[in-house]
mmCIF file of C-alpha atoms in Angstrom:
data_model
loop_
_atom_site.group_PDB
_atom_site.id
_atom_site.type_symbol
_atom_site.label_atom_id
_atom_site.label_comp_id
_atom_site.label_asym_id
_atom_site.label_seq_id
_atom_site.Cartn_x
_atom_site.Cartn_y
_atom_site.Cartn_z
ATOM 1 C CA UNK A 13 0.000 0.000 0.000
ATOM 2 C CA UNK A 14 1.460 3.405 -1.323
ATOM 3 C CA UNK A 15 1.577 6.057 1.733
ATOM 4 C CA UNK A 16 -0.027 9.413 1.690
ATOM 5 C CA UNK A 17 3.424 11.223 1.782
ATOM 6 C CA UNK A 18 4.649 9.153 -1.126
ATOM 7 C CA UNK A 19 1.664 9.444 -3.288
ATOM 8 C CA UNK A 20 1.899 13.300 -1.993
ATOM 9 C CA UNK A 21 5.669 13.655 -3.518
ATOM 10 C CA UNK A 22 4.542 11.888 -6.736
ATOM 11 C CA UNK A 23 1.856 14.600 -7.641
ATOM 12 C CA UNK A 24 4.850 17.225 -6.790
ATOM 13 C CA UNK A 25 7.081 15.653 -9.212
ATOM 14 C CA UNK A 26 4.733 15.296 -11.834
ATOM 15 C CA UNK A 27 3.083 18.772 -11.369
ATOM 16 C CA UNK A 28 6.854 19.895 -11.746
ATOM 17 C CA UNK A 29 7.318 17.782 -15.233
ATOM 18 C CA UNK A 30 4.269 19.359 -16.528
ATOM 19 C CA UNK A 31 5.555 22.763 -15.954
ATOM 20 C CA UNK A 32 8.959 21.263 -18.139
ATOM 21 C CA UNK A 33 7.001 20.111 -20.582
ATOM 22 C CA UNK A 34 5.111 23.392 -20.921
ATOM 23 C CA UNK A 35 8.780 25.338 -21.106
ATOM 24 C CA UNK A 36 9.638 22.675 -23.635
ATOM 25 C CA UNK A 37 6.403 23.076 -25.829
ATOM 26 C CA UNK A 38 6.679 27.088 -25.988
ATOM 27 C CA UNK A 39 10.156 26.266 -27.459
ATOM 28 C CA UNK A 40 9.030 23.977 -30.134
ATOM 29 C CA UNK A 41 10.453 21.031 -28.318
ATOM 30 C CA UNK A 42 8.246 19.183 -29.065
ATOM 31 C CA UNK A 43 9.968 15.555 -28.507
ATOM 32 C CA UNK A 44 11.175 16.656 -24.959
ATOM 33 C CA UNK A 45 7.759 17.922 -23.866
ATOM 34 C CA UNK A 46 5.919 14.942 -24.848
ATOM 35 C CA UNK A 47 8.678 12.949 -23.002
ATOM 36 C CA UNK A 48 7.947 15.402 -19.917
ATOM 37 C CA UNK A 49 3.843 14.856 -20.029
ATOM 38 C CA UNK A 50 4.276 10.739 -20.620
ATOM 39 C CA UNK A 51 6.479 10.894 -16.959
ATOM 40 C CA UNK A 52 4.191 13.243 -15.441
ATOM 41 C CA UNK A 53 1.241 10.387 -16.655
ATOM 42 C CA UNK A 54 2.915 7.290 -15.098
ATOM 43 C CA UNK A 55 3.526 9.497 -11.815
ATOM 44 C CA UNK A 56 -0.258 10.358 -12.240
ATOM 45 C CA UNK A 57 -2.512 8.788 -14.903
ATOM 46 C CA UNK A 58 -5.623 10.219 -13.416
ATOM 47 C CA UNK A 59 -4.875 14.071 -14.192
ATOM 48 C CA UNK A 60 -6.721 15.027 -17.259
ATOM 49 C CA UNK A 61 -4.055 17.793 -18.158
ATOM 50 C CA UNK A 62 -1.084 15.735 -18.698
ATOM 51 C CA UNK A 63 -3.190 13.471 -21.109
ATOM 52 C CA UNK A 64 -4.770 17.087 -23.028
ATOM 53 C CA UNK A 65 -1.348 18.685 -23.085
ATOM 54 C CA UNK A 66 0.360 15.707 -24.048
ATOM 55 C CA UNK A 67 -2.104 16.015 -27.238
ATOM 56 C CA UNK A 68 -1.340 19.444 -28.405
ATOM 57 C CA UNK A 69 2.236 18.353 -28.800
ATOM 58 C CA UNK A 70 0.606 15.246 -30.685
ATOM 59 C CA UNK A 71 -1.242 17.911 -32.846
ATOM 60 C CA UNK A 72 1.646 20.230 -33.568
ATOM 61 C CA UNK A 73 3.376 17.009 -34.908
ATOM 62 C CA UNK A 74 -0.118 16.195 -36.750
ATOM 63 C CA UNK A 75 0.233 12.455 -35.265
ATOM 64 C CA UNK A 76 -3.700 12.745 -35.527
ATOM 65 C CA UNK A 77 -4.131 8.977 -34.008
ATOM 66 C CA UNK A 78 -2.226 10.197 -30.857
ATOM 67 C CA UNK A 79 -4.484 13.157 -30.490
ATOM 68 C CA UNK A 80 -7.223 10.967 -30.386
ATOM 69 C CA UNK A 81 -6.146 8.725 -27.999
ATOM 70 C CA UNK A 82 -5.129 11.402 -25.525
ATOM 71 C CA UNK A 83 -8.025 13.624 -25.802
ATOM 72 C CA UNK A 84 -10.197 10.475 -25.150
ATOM 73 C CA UNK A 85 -8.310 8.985 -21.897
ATOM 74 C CA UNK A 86 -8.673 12.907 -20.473
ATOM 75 C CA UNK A 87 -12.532 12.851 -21.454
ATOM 76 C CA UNK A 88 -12.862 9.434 -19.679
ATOM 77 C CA UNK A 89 -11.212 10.934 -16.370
ATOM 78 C CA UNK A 90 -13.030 14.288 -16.566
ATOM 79 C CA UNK A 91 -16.557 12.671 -16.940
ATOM 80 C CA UNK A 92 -15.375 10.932 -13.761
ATOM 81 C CA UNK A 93 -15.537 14.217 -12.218
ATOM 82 C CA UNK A 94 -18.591 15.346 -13.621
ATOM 83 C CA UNK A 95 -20.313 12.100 -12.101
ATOM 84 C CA UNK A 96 -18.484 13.158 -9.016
ATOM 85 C CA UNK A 97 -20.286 16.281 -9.295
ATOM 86 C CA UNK A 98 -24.060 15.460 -10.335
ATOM 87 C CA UNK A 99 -23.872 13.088 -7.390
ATOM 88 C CA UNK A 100 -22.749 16.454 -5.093
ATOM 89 C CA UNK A 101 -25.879 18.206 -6.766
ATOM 90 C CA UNK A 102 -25.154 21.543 -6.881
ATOM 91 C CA UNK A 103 -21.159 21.729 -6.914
ATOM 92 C CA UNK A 104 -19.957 24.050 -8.652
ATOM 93 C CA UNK A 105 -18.268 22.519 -12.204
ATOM 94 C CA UNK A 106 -15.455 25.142 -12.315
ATOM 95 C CA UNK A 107 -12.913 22.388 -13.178
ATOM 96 C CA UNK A 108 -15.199 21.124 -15.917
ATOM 97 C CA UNK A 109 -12.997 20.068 -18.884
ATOM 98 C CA UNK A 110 -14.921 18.203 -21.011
ATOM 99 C CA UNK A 111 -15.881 20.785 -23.986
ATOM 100 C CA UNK A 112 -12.567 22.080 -24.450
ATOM 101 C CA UNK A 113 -10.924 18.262 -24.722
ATOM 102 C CA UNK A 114 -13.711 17.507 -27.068
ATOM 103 C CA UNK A 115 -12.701 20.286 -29.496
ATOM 104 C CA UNK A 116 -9.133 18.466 -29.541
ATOM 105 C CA UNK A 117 -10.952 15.071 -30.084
ATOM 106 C CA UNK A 118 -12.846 16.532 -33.063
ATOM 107 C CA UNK A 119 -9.993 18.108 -34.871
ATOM 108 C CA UNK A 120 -7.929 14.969 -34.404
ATOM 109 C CA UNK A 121 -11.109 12.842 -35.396
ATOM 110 C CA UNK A 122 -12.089 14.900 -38.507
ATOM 111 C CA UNK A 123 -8.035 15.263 -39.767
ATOM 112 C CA UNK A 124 -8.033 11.284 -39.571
ATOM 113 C CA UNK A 125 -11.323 11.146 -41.235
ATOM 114 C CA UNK A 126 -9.787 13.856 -44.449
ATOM 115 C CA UNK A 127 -7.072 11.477 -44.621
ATOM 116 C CA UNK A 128 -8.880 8.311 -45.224
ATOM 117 C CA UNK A 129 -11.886 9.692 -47.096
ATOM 118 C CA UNK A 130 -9.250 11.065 -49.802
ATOM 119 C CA UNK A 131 -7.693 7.594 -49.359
ATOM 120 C CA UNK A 132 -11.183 5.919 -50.152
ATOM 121 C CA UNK A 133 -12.061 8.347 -53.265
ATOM 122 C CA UNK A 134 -9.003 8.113 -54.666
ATOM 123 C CA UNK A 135 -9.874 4.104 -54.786
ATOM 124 C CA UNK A 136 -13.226 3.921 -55.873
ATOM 125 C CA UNK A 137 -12.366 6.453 -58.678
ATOM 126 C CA UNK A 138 -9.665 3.894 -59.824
ATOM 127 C CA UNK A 139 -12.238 1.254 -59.627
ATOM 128 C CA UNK A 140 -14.608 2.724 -60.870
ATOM 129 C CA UNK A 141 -12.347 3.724 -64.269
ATOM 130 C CA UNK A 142 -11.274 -0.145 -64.468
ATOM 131 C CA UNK A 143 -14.870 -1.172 -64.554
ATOM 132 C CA UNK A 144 -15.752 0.901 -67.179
ATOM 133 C CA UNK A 145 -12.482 -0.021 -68.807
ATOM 134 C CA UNK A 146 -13.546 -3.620 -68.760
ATOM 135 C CA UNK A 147 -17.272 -3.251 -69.736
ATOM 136 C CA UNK A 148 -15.822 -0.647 -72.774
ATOM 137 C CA UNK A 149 -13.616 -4.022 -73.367
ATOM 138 C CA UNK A 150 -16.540 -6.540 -73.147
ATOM 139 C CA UNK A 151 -18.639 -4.202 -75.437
ATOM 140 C CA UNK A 152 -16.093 -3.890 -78.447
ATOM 141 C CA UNK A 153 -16.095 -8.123 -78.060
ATOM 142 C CA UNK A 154 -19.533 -7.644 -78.746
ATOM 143 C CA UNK A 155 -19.596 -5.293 -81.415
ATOM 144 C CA UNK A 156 -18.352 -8.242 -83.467
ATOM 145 C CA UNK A 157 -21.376 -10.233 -83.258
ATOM 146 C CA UNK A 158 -23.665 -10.436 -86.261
ATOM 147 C CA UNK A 159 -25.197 -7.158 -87.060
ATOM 148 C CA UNK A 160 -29.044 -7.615 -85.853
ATOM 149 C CA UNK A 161 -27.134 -7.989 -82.303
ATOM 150 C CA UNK A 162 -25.408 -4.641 -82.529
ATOM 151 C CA UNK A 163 -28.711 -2.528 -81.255
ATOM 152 C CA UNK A 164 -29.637 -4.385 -78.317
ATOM 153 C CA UNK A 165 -25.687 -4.465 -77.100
ATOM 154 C CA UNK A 166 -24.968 -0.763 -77.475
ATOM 155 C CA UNK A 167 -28.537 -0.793 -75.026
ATOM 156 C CA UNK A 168 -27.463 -2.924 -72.771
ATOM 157 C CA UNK A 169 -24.157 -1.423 -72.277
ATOM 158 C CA UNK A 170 -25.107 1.747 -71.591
ATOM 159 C CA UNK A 171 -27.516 0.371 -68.713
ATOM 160 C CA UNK A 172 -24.388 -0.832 -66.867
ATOM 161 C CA UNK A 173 -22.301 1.888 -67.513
ATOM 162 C CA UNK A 174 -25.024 3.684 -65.499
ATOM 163 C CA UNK A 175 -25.992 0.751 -63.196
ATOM 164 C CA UNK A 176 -21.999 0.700 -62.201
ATOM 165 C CA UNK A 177 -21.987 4.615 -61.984
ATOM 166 C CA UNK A 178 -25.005 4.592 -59.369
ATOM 167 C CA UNK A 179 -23.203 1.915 -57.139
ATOM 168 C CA UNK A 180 -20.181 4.197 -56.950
ATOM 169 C CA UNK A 181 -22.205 7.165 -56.065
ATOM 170 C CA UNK A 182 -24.141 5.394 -53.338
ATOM 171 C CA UNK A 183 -20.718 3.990 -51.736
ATOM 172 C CA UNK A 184 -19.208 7.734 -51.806
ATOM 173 C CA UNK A 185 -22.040 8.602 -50.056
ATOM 174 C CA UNK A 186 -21.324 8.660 -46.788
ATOM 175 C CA UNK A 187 -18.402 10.964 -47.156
ATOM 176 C CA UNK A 188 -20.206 13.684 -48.535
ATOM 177 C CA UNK A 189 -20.915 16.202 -45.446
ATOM 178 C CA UNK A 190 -24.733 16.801 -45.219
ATOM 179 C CA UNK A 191 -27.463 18.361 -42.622
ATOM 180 C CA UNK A 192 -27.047 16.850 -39.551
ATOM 181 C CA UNK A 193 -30.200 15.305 -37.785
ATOM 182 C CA UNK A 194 -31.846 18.386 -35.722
ATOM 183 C CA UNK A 195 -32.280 15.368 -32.646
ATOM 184 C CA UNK A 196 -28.435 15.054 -32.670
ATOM 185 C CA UNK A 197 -27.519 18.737 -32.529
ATOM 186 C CA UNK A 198 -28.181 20.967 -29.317
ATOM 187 C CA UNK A 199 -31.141 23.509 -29.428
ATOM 188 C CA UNK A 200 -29.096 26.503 -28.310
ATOM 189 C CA UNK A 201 -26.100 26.257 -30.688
ATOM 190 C CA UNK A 202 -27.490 23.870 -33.353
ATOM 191 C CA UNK A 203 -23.768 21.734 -32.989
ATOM 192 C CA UNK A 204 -23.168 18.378 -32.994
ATOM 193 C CA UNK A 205 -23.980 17.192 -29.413
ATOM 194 C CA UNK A 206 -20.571 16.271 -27.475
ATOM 195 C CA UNK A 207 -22.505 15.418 -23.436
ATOM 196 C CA UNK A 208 -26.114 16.263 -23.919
ATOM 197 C CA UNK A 209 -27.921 16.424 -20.643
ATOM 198 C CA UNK A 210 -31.534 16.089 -21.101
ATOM 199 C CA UNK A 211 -34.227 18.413 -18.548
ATOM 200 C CA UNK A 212 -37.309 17.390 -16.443
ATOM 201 C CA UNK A 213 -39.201 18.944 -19.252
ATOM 202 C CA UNK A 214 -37.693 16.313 -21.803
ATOM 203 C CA UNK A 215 -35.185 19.145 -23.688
ATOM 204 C CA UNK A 216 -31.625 18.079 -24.215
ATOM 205 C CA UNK A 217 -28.906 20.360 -24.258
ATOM 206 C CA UNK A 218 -25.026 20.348 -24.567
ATOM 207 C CA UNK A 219 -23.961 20.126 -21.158
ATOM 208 C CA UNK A 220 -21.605 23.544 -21.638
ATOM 209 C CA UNK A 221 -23.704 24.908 -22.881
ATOM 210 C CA UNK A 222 -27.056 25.309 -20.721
ATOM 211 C CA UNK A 223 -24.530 24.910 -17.341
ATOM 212 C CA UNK A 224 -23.220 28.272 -19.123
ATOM 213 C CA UNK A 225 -27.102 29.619 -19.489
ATOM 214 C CA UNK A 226 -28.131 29.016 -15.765
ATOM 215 C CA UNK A 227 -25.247 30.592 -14.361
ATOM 216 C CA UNK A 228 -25.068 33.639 -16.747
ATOM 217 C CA UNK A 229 -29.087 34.109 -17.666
ATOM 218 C CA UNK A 230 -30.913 32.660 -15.215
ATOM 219 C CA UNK A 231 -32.166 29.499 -13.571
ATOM 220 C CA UNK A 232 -34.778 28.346 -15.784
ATOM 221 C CA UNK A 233 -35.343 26.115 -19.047
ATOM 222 C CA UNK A 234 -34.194 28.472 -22.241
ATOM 223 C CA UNK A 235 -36.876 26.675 -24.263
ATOM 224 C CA UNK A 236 -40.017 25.752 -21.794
ATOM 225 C CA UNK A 237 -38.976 28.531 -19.681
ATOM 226 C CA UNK A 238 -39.735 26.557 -16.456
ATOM 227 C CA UNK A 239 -37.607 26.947 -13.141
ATOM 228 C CA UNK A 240 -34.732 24.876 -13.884
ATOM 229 C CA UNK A 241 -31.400 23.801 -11.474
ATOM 230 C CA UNK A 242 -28.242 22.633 -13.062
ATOM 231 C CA UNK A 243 -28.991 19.357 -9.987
ATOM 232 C CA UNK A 244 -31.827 18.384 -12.388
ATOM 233 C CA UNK A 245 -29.536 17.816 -15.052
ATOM 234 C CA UNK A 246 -29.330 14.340 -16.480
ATOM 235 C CA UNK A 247 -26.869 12.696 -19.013
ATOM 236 C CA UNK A 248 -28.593 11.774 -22.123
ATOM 237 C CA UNK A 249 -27.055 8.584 -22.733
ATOM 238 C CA UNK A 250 -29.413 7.372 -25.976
ATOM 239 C CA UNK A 251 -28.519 10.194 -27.548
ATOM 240 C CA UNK A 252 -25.010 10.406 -26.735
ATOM 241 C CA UNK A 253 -24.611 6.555 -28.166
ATOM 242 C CA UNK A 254 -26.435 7.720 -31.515
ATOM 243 C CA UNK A 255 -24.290 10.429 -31.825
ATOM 244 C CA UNK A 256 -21.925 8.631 -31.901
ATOM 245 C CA UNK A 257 -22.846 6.168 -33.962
ATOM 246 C CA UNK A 258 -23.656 8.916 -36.160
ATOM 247 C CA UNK A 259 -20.264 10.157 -35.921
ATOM 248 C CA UNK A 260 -18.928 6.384 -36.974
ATOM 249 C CA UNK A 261 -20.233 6.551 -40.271
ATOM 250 C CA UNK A 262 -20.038 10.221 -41.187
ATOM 251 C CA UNK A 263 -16.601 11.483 -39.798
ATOM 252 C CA UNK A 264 -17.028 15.126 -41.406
ATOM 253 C CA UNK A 265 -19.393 15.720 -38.974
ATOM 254 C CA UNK A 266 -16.329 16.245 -36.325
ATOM 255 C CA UNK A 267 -15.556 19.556 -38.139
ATOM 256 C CA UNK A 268 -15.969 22.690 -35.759
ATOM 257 C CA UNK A 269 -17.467 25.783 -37.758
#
């Protein structure tokens, strides 16, 4: 069993390893303060600002896969807070991080997504040109048959040059950005939701977002307009999971206007 005093000099060493890393990162070094942040996480994995500053480097270096990873560990340790808090209900969330890792996440998750769409177009558009290649191929083996038979080829190859055009179209389709569902995006700022917390009067918000309204605006429901307390705030969870299943299959949707 680790003693208080030791766990107490760990924090101190890697609070003062985060502080290199930061002197290292405003140089450009890059490589050293990554090194820093990685020995202030095995000191202390459960401090969501070694694992978010540990990403920026990542970014700078655009190792977008890194980025992703991070950003995601220091989400998974912040929402531990946030549960931390709603069970308080009525703690203050000053030390909320959530919203500002997310923007991290997204960039990382919609720079990976650029990369592999352009990978995917680039091979179905070199597909697709081989197809036609062969069925151009198959019809001039046609053109030799007897000339009653020349008609209803020319017909029929048309009809699967377009038949083999529509199949390419529909498998692009999913990486061409579109509206996203109103029931995914947040009523206030009509984004993407990132933690949607839904209201006793069945409106869900981005968490942010409506903790921002209550403290700045007043206590009450920006929509119904009923008395509302950030304690009667609860996650969204079916929303959250089709979000992100949303998110699975159109990765453009990560971009932040």
């Amino acid at each position: 069993m680790v003693s208080g005093s030791a766990l107490s000099a760990a924090a101190k060493q890697a609070e003062q390893l985060r502080k290199d890393g930061n002197i290292y990162f405003k140089k450009d070094r890059f490589g050293a303060a990554i090194d820093a942040y990685t020995e202030a996480i095995t000191l202390c994995p459960n401090v969501p600002v070694y694992w978010t500053n540990r990403a920026l480097c990542h970014r700078r270096r655009n190792e977008w896969l890194k980025v992703e990873e991070d950003c995601r560990r220091a989400i998974q340790l912040d929402y531990s807070s946030v549960k931390a808090l709603d069970l308080g209900r009525g703690a203050n969330p000053k030390g909320y991080m959530v919203d500002e890792i997310w923007q991290e996440l997204a960039k990382a998750k919609y720079m990976l997504w650029e990369h592999a769409s352009s990978k995917r177009s680039w091979e179905l558009q070199s597909l697709k040109e081989a197809c036609e290649t062969a069925l151009r191929e198959k019809h001039f083996l046609d053109d030799s048959q007897p000339e009653g038979f020349l008609d209803e080829a020319g017909i029929s190859h048309m009809k699967q040059l377009e038949v083999l055009r529509q199949v390419f179209r529909k498998a692009g389709e999913a990486d061409i950005p579109c509206e996203v569902p109103d029931y995914l995006c947040c009523k206030i700022t009509l984004d993407i939701f990132c933690d949607p917390v839904i209201t006793p009067s069945g409106v869900t918000y981005e968490r942010a977002v409506i903790l921002d309204h209550l403290q700045k605006v007043g206590k009450f429901d920006p929509i119904t307009r009923e008395p509302l307390d950030q304690s009667q705030l609860v996650p969204n969870l079916a929303i959250k999971e089709a979000v992100q299943a949303y998110l699975d299959k159109h990765g453009w949707a990560y971009k932040l206007d």
